[in-house]
Every structure is written in structure tokens, then in C-alpha cells.
Amino acid sequence: MKYSLGNKIRELRLHKQLTQEQLAQLCKVSSAAISKWEHDLSYPDITLLPILARIFHVSTDELLNFESEPSEDEIVEMAKKALEMYQSVPFEEAFAYTKELLYTYPNSELLKLRIASNTMYVMMFGGEKNGAVYQTFAKELCEELINSTSDPIKEGAVIFLVDFYMIEEKYDKAEQLLESFPKHFDPISMLPSIYLMQKDYVKANKLLQEQLYQHYHAICMNIMSLATIARNTHKKEEIKAYLDLLKALQTIFHMEEDISFMPITEGYYEDKQEALYYVKRYVDMLLHWDEMAKRKEALLKQTLWFQEIALDKNSLPTIMGKEQLLQLLDDKDLDYLREEEEFQALYKKIQNS
């Protein structure tokens, strides 16, 4: 697959419907010289490259294959073919094909990443010795790609590199790589695997509980957003289903005290008594944040899967101001409660506080 300038010249000559003799006349060389070029027995003088490019109506870059970068689909197919070769031909032949791909397209970062992504399969098909050779090769590609200006390429390279370092039992190096990566890349999803392989169960347990806690809240917020969509599109049955799911999730995780997202969504039932109950609890929580935080922290310590969670006590102010509370109660989603005596009494209580 090594790039052949001779093949390119022949391809372009035939496309222009020129004979070797006609091309020779245009370039002021012999027909024998053209034949040697096309068989890669010799190469045109560098001064002839612009002339050849003009004759064929292409750029010199295209003539030399410098701008012929493969598309994403082509890269997928090339990487797939390479992988199939590791299953059907000797390792050396497949490995040579892989390296020729990179020689032909030296600037394609996506191709390099795709080739690196084949590593685990090559290790499976090629045996321990050949697998180690390929892993070293792929690791070098990824060490180059972590300097990419493309975030997806960089992140993919980091993920593979961490895997390679873990296979080599270079856990410190894997951890350093994750921790040095930009903040938008979340290492928490991979660090527990490193700690588990090191049998550092204390660190792994803490990180996994923190991850579970974050995902729990993310799922709750997603369900609440889905309930909001259902309400805005007037799908009452879906609203109820989402809120039932939310309550079930709280029960499963022993998080019944966690009502910070409940006051408005409870109103979607149009069950005013239940909604008022949650609104009052929500206001009480904001008025007594310190006590609520202590109760919640105690509850977490009693819950097996959240025992390692330390609450961020700065996530809400210690004291919620009157104006802020009234602003919360002025939310249009609570309009259907405004005529209720309990709601009006609560509103006045805050106004007069």
C-alpha cells in the first residue's frame, strides 16, 4: 500500500487520454523516461512536478498524495480490513499492512486512533508475543495523539493509554495521566478500575460511591426534566409515570429526605394536598439548611452505598433570604396553589418574617 508516484502518473495520464509518447513530448523527455516513472524505476526531476501537475490539472500536493486524506468511512474500512488480516494471514504480513496505512496517511489522527483501537483484538488473535509487539506500537501512537488539538482524538488516546499502562501494571503512570488531563475529562469513570487492579479497595469504594451518588442525582434530574416535557406537552399519564419512577428511585436508594427537586413536580399530579405538603417541606428545608444537612448526612452514613459521601455544605447558603424564598413561591408552576389557604398562610408567614 506504499504510495506509488508512478501509478499516480499512469492513472492521471490515462484519465487525460494521453499516450506515453504524447506525455513525453509535453514534458520534453523521452518515452523511455515516462515508462520508467510509471514503473517506479526512476522519478521525475523535481522541476518537472509543477509541469506534470499543470498537464493533469491537479495540484502538486494531489500529485504527491499530500492532500488525499481518507474519509471517516474509508478509515473504518481500512482498520476493519487490517483487523481481519490479523485473523487470516501471518502476523508479520498484517502488521506490515498496518504500518503501510500509516505511511500512506501519516497525518490522519483518526486512522492512528482506529489502529490503536484494534489492540485488544490483535492480542487475542496474535498470541502473547505478537500481541505485545502490537501493544507497544499502539501505545506509541496514543502517546503521540494525546497532544492532538482534537478533544475526541485526545480523549480516545488517553482511554487507550490508561488501558495499556494498566496491562503493564504501571498504575501510577495511568493515574498521573488521568489526573493531568483537562478538567472537562472526568477521570472518575476509570480511576476505580486502576484501584481495583491494585487491590486498593478503600480508594475504589470511595470513588465508586461518589460516582453512584452523582449518577443518582443526575438520573433524578433527568426524570424531572422528562416530567416537565410531559407536562408541557399535556401528557398527564406520562407525568404520573415519571413521578412514580422518581419516588421509587428515592425509596430504593433510601433518599426520601432528598426533596430538593420535588415541590414543583409534585404539583403535576394536580394533587393539591400532596403538593402543599412538599412545598412546605421544601421551604422548611431552605429555612433550616444546617439542620437538614446534618439529618441528611446522618442518613447517608447509615446507607451502605453512600457511607463515603461527604456533603458539600456550601451548595446552598446557610440562610435563605426572604426575597429568595418568595421568588421560589412566585414560580408560575405553583399558580394552581395560590388560592389555597395553606399556601397563602405560608406566603404571608415568609413576607412577615
Coordinates of C-alpha atoms in Angstrom, one line a residue:
M1 CA 0.0 0.0 0.0
K2 CA 3.1 2.3 -0.1
Y3 CA 2.3 5.3 -2.2
S4 CA 3.4 4.9 -5.8
L5 CA 4.1 8.1 -7.7
G6 CA 4.4 6.0 -10.9
N7 CA 0.9 4.6 -10.5
K8 CA -0.4 8.1 -9.9
I9 CA 1.2 9.4 -13.1
R10 CA -0.1 6.5 -15.1
E11 CA -3.6 6.9 -13.7
L12 CA -3.7 10.6 -14.5
R13 CA -2.2 10.1 -18.0
L14 CA -4.9 7.5 -18.9
H15 CA -7.6 9.8 -17.4
K16 CA -6.3 12.6 -19.8
Q17 CA -6.2 10.0 -22.6
L18 CA -2.6 10.7 -23.3
T19 CA -0.1 8.2 -24.7
Q20 CA 3.4 7.8 -23.1
E21 CA 4.8 9.5 -26.2
Q22 CA 2.4 12.5 -26.0
L23 CA 3.2 13.0 -22.3
A24 CA 6.9 12.7 -23.1
Q25 CA 6.6 15.5 -25.7
L26 CA 4.8 17.8 -23.3
C27 CA 7.5 17.2 -20.6
K28 CA 10.4 17.4 -23.1
V29 CA 11.7 13.9 -22.1
S30 CA 11.9 10.5 -23.8
S31 CA 9.1 7.9 -23.8
A32 CA 11.5 5.6 -22.0
A33 CA 11.7 8.1 -19.1
I34 CA 7.9 8.1 -18.8
S35 CA 7.9 4.3 -18.8
K36 CA 10.5 4.2 -16.0
W37 CA 8.4 6.7 -14.0
E38 CA 5.3 4.7 -14.3
H39 CA 7.1 1.5 -13.1
D40 CA 8.8 3.3 -10.2
L41 CA 12.2 2.6 -11.7
S42 CA 13.0 6.3 -11.6
Y43 CA 11.3 9.5 -10.6
P44 CA 10.7 12.8 -12.4
D45 CA 13.1 15.7 -11.7
I46 CA 11.6 17.9 -9.0
T47 CA 11.4 20.8 -11.5
L48 CA 9.0 18.7 -13.6
L49 CA 6.4 18.2 -10.9
P50 CA 4.7 21.6 -11.4
I51 CA 4.7 20.9 -15.2
L52 CA 3.1 17.4 -14.6
A53 CA 0.5 19.0 -12.3
R54 CA -0.5 21.6 -14.9
I55 CA -0.7 18.9 -17.6
F56 CA -3.0 16.8 -15.5
H57 CA -4.9 19.8 -14.0
V58 CA -4.2 18.8 -10.4
S59 CA -2.2 20.4 -7.6
T60 CA 1.4 19.2 -6.8
D61 CA 0.1 18.2 -3.4
E62 CA -2.5 15.9 -5.0
L63 CA 0.1 14.6 -7.4
L64 CA 2.3 13.6 -4.4
N65 CA -0.8 12.4 -2.4
F66 CA -0.3 15.1 0.3
E67 CA -3.9 16.2 0.5
S68 CA -5.5 12.8 -0.2
E69 CA -6.7 12.2 3.4
P70 CA -9.2 9.3 3.8
S71 CA -12.8 9.9 4.9
E72 CA -14.0 8.6 8.2
D73 CA -15.9 5.7 6.4
E74 CA -12.7 4.9 4.5
I75 CA -10.7 4.8 7.7
V76 CA -13.3 2.5 9.3
E77 CA -13.0 0.1 6.4
M78 CA -9.2 0.2 6.4
A79 CA -9.0 -0.5 10.1
K80 CA -11.5 -3.3 9.7
K81 CA -9.5 -4.9 6.8
A82 CA -6.3 -4.7 8.9
L83 CA -8.1 -6.4 11.8
E84 CA -9.4 -9.2 9.5
M85 CA -5.9 -9.7 8.2
Y86 CA -4.6 -10.5 11.8
Q87 CA -7.1 -13.4 11.8
S88 CA -6.4 -14.7 8.3
V89 CA -2.7 -14.1 7.5
P90 CA 0.6 -14.3 9.4
F91 CA 1.1 -11.5 11.9
E92 CA 4.1 -10.1 10.0
E93 CA 2.0 -9.6 6.9
A94 CA -0.9 -7.9 8.7
F95 CA 1.5 -5.8 10.7
A96 CA 3.2 -4.6 7.5
Y97 CA -0.1 -3.7 6.0
T98 CA -1.0 -1.7 9.2
K99 CA 2.3 0.2 9.0
E100 CA 1.8 0.9 5.3
L101 CA -1.5 2.5 6.1
L102 CA 0.2 5.0 8.4
Y103 CA 3.0 5.5 5.9
T104 CA 0.4 6.4 3.2
Y105 CA -1.7 8.6 5.5
P106 CA 0.8 10.0 8.1
N107 CA -1.4 12.9 9.1
S108 CA -4.6 11.1 9.8
E109 CA -5.1 11.1 13.6
L110 CA -8.4 9.2 13.3
L111 CA -6.6 6.4 11.4
K112 CA -4.0 6.2 14.2
L113 CA -6.7 6.0 16.8
R114 CA -8.6 3.3 14.9
I115 CA -5.5 1.2 14.6
A116 CA -4.8 1.6 18.3
S117 CA -8.4 0.5 19.0
N118 CA -7.6 -2.8 17.3
T119 CA -5.1 -3.7 20.0
M120 CA -7.1 -5.9 22.3
Y121 CA -8.4 -8.0 19.3
V122 CA -4.8 -8.3 17.9
M123 CA -3.6 -9.5 21.3
M124 CA -6.4 -12.1 21.2
F125 CA -5.7 -13.3 17.7
G126 CA -1.9 -12.9 17.5
G127 CA -0.7 -14.6 20.7
E128 CA 1.2 -13.2 23.6
K129 CA 4.5 -12.3 21.8
N130 CA 2.9 -10.7 18.7
G131 CA 0.2 -9.0 20.9
A132 CA 3.0 -7.4 23.0
V133 CA 4.6 -6.1 19.8
Y134 CA 1.3 -4.5 18.6
Q135 CA 0.6 -3.1 22.0
T136 CA 3.9 -1.3 22.1
F137 CA 3.2 0.0 18.6
A138 CA -0.3 1.2 19.5
K139 CA 0.9 2.8 22.8
E140 CA 3.4 4.9 20.8
L141 CA 0.6 6.1 18.6
C142 CA -1.5 7.1 21.6
E143 CA 1.4 8.8 23.3
E144 CA 1.6 10.9 20.1
L145 CA -2.2 11.5 19.9
I146 CA -2.5 12.9 23.5
N147 CA -1.0 16.1 22.1
S148 CA -3.8 16.4 19.5
T149 CA -5.7 19.6 19.2
S150 CA -8.9 17.5 18.7
D151 CA -10.6 16.7 22.0
P152 CA -12.3 13.5 20.8
I153 CA -8.9 12.2 19.5
K154 CA -7.1 13.2 22.7
E155 CA -9.7 11.6 25.0
G156 CA -9.7 8.4 23.0
A157 CA -6.0 8.2 23.2
V158 CA -6.0 8.8 26.9
I159 CA -8.5 5.9 27.4
F160 CA -6.4 3.5 25.4
L161 CA -3.2 4.7 27.1
V162 CA -4.7 4.1 30.5
D163 CA -5.6 0.6 29.5
F164 CA -2.1 -0.1 28.2
Y165 CA -0.5 1.2 31.4
M166 CA -2.8 -0.9 33.5
I167 CA -1.9 -4.0 31.4
E168 CA 1.7 -3.2 32.1
E169 CA 0.8 -2.7 35.8
K170 CA 2.1 0.9 35.6
Y171 CA -0.8 2.1 37.8
D172 CA 1.0 5.3 39.0
K173 CA 1.5 6.3 35.4
A174 CA -2.1 5.6 34.5
E175 CA -3.3 7.7 37.5
Q176 CA -1.0 10.6 36.7
L177 CA -2.2 10.6 33.1
L178 CA -5.8 10.9 34.2
E179 CA -5.2 13.5 36.8
S180 CA -3.2 15.7 34.5
F181 CA -5.9 15.6 31.8
P182 CA -8.1 18.7 31.3
K183 CA -10.9 19.3 33.8
H184 CA -13.7 18.6 31.3
F185 CA -12.5 15.0 31.1
D186 CA -13.8 13.0 34.0
P187 CA -11.3 10.5 35.3
I188 CA -13.6 9.1 38.0
S189 CA -15.1 6.6 35.5
M190 CA -11.6 5.0 35.0
L191 CA -9.8 5.5 38.3
P192 CA -11.8 2.9 40.2
S193 CA -10.6 0.2 37.7
I194 CA -7.0 1.2 38.5
Y195 CA -7.6 0.9 42.2
L196 CA -9.4 -2.4 41.9
M197 CA -6.5 -3.9 40.0
Q198 CA -4.1 -2.6 42.7
K199 CA -6.5 -4.1 45.3
D200 CA -6.8 -0.7 46.8
Y201 CA -10.4 -1.3 47.8
V202 CA -10.6 1.7 50.1
K203 CA -10.0 4.2 47.3
A204 CA -12.1 2.2 44.8
N205 CA -15.0 2.0 47.2
K206 CA -14.9 5.8 47.9
L207 CA -14.8 6.7 44.2
L208 CA -17.5 4.3 43.2
Q209 CA -19.8 5.6 45.9
E210 CA -19.2 9.2 44.8
Q211 CA -19.8 8.2 41.2
L212 CA -23.0 6.4 42.2
Y213 CA -24.2 9.4 44.2
Q214 CA -23.6 11.7 41.3
H215 CA -25.3 9.4 38.9
Y216 CA -28.3 9.0 41.2
H217 CA -28.8 12.8 41.3
A218 CA -28.3 13.1 37.5
I219 CA -30.9 10.4 36.9
C220 CA -33.3 12.2 39.2
M221 CA -32.8 15.4 37.4
N222 CA -33.3 13.7 34.0
I223 CA -36.6 12.2 35.2
M224 CA -37.7 15.5 36.5
S225 CA -36.9 17.1 33.1
L226 CA -38.9 14.3 31.3
A227 CA -41.8 15.0 33.6
T228 CA -41.5 18.7 32.7
I229 CA -41.7 17.8 29.0
A230 CA -44.7 15.6 29.6
R231 CA -46.4 18.4 31.5
N232 CA -45.6 21.0 28.8
T233 CA -47.0 18.6 26.1
H234 CA -50.1 17.9 28.2
K235 CA -49.4 14.2 28.7
K236 CA -50.8 13.6 32.2
E237 CA -50.4 9.9 32.3
E238 CA -46.7 10.2 31.5
I239 CA -46.3 12.9 34.2
K240 CA -47.6 10.4 36.8
A241 CA -45.4 7.6 35.5
Y242 CA -42.3 9.7 35.7
L243 CA -43.1 11.0 39.2
D244 CA -43.8 7.4 40.4
L245 CA -40.5 6.4 39.0
L246 CA -38.8 9.3 40.8
K247 CA -40.4 8.3 44.1
A248 CA -39.5 4.6 43.6
L249 CA -35.9 5.6 43.0
Q250 CA -35.8 7.6 46.2
T251 CA -37.2 4.6 48.1
I252 CA -34.7 2.2 46.6
F253 CA -31.7 4.4 47.4
H254 CA -33.1 5.4 50.9
M255 CA -33.1 9.0 49.9
E256 CA -36.7 10.0 50.9
E257 CA -35.3 13.1 52.7
D258 CA -33.9 14.3 49.4
I259 CA -36.8 16.5 48.3
S260 CA -35.0 19.4 46.7
F261 CA -36.5 18.6 43.3
M262 CA -40.0 17.7 44.5
P263 CA -42.1 20.8 45.2
I264 CA -42.9 21.7 41.6
T265 CA -43.1 18.3 40.1
E266 CA -45.4 17.1 42.8
G267 CA -47.9 19.7 41.5
Y268 CA -48.0 18.0 38.2
Y269 CA -50.4 15.5 39.7
E270 CA -52.7 18.4 40.5
D271 CA -53.0 16.7 43.9
K272 CA -53.0 19.9 45.8
Q273 CA -52.7 18.5 49.3
E274 CA -49.7 16.4 48.4
A275 CA -48.2 19.3 46.5
L276 CA -48.7 21.6 49.5
Y277 CA -47.0 19.1 51.8
Y278 CA -43.9 19.1 49.7
V279 CA -43.8 22.8 49.2
K280 CA -43.9 23.3 53.0
R281 CA -41.2 20.7 53.5
Y282 CA -39.1 22.4 50.8
V283 CA -39.4 25.8 52.4
D284 CA -38.7 24.4 55.8
M285 CA -35.6 22.8 54.4
L286 CA -34.3 26.1 53.0
L287 CA -35.1 27.9 56.2
H288 CA -33.2 25.3 58.3
W289 CA -30.5 24.2 55.9
D290 CA -27.9 23.4 58.5
E291 CA -30.2 21.0 60.4
M292 CA -31.4 19.4 57.2
A293 CA -27.8 18.9 56.1
K294 CA -27.0 17.2 59.4
R295 CA -30.0 14.9 59.1
K296 CA -29.1 14.0 55.5
E297 CA -25.5 13.4 56.4
A298 CA -26.5 11.1 59.2
L299 CA -28.9 9.2 56.8
L300 CA -26.1 8.8 54.2
K301 CA -23.8 7.3 56.9
Q302 CA -26.5 4.7 57.6
T303 CA -26.9 3.8 53.9
L304 CA -24.5 1.2 52.8
W305 CA -23.9 2.5 49.3
F306 CA -23.4 6.2 50.3
Q307 CA -21.4 5.9 53.5
E308 CA -18.4 7.5 52.0
I309 CA -20.3 10.6 50.8
A310 CA -19.3 14.0 52.3
L311 CA -22.0 16.6 51.7
D312 CA -21.0 19.9 50.2
K313 CA -22.3 22.3 52.8
N314 CA -21.7 25.2 50.5
S315 CA -24.1 24.0 47.9
L316 CA -26.8 26.3 49.4
P317 CA -26.5 29.3 51.6
T318 CA -26.9 28.7 55.3
I319 CA -29.8 31.1 55.5
M320 CA -32.1 31.6 52.6
G321 CA -33.3 35.2 52.3
K322 CA -36.9 36.2 52.4
E323 CA -36.8 37.6 48.9
Q324 CA -35.3 34.4 47.5
L325 CA -38.0 32.3 49.2
L326 CA -40.8 34.5 47.9
Q327 CA -39.2 34.3 44.4
L328 CA -39.4 30.5 44.6
L329 CA -43.0 30.6 45.7
D330 CA -43.8 33.0 42.9
D331 CA -42.9 30.4 40.3
K332 CA -45.7 30.2 37.7
D333 CA -45.8 26.4 38.1
L334 CA -47.3 26.9 41.5
D335 CA -50.1 29.2 40.3
Y336 CA -52.7 26.5 40.8
L337 CA -52.0 26.5 44.6
R338 CA -52.3 30.3 45.1
E339 CA -55.9 30.2 46.2
E340 CA -55.3 27.5 48.8
E341 CA -55.4 28.8 52.4
E342 CA -52.3 26.8 53.4
F343 CA -50.3 28.3 50.6
Q344 CA -51.4 31.9 51.3
A345 CA -50.6 31.4 55.0
L346 CA -47.1 30.1 54.2
Y347 CA -46.6 33.1 51.8
K348 CA -47.7 35.6 54.4
K349 CA -45.5 33.9 57.1
I350 CA -42.4 34.5 54.9
Q351 CA -43.5 38.0 54.0
N352 CA -43.8 39.0 57.7
S353 CA -40.7 37.2 58.9

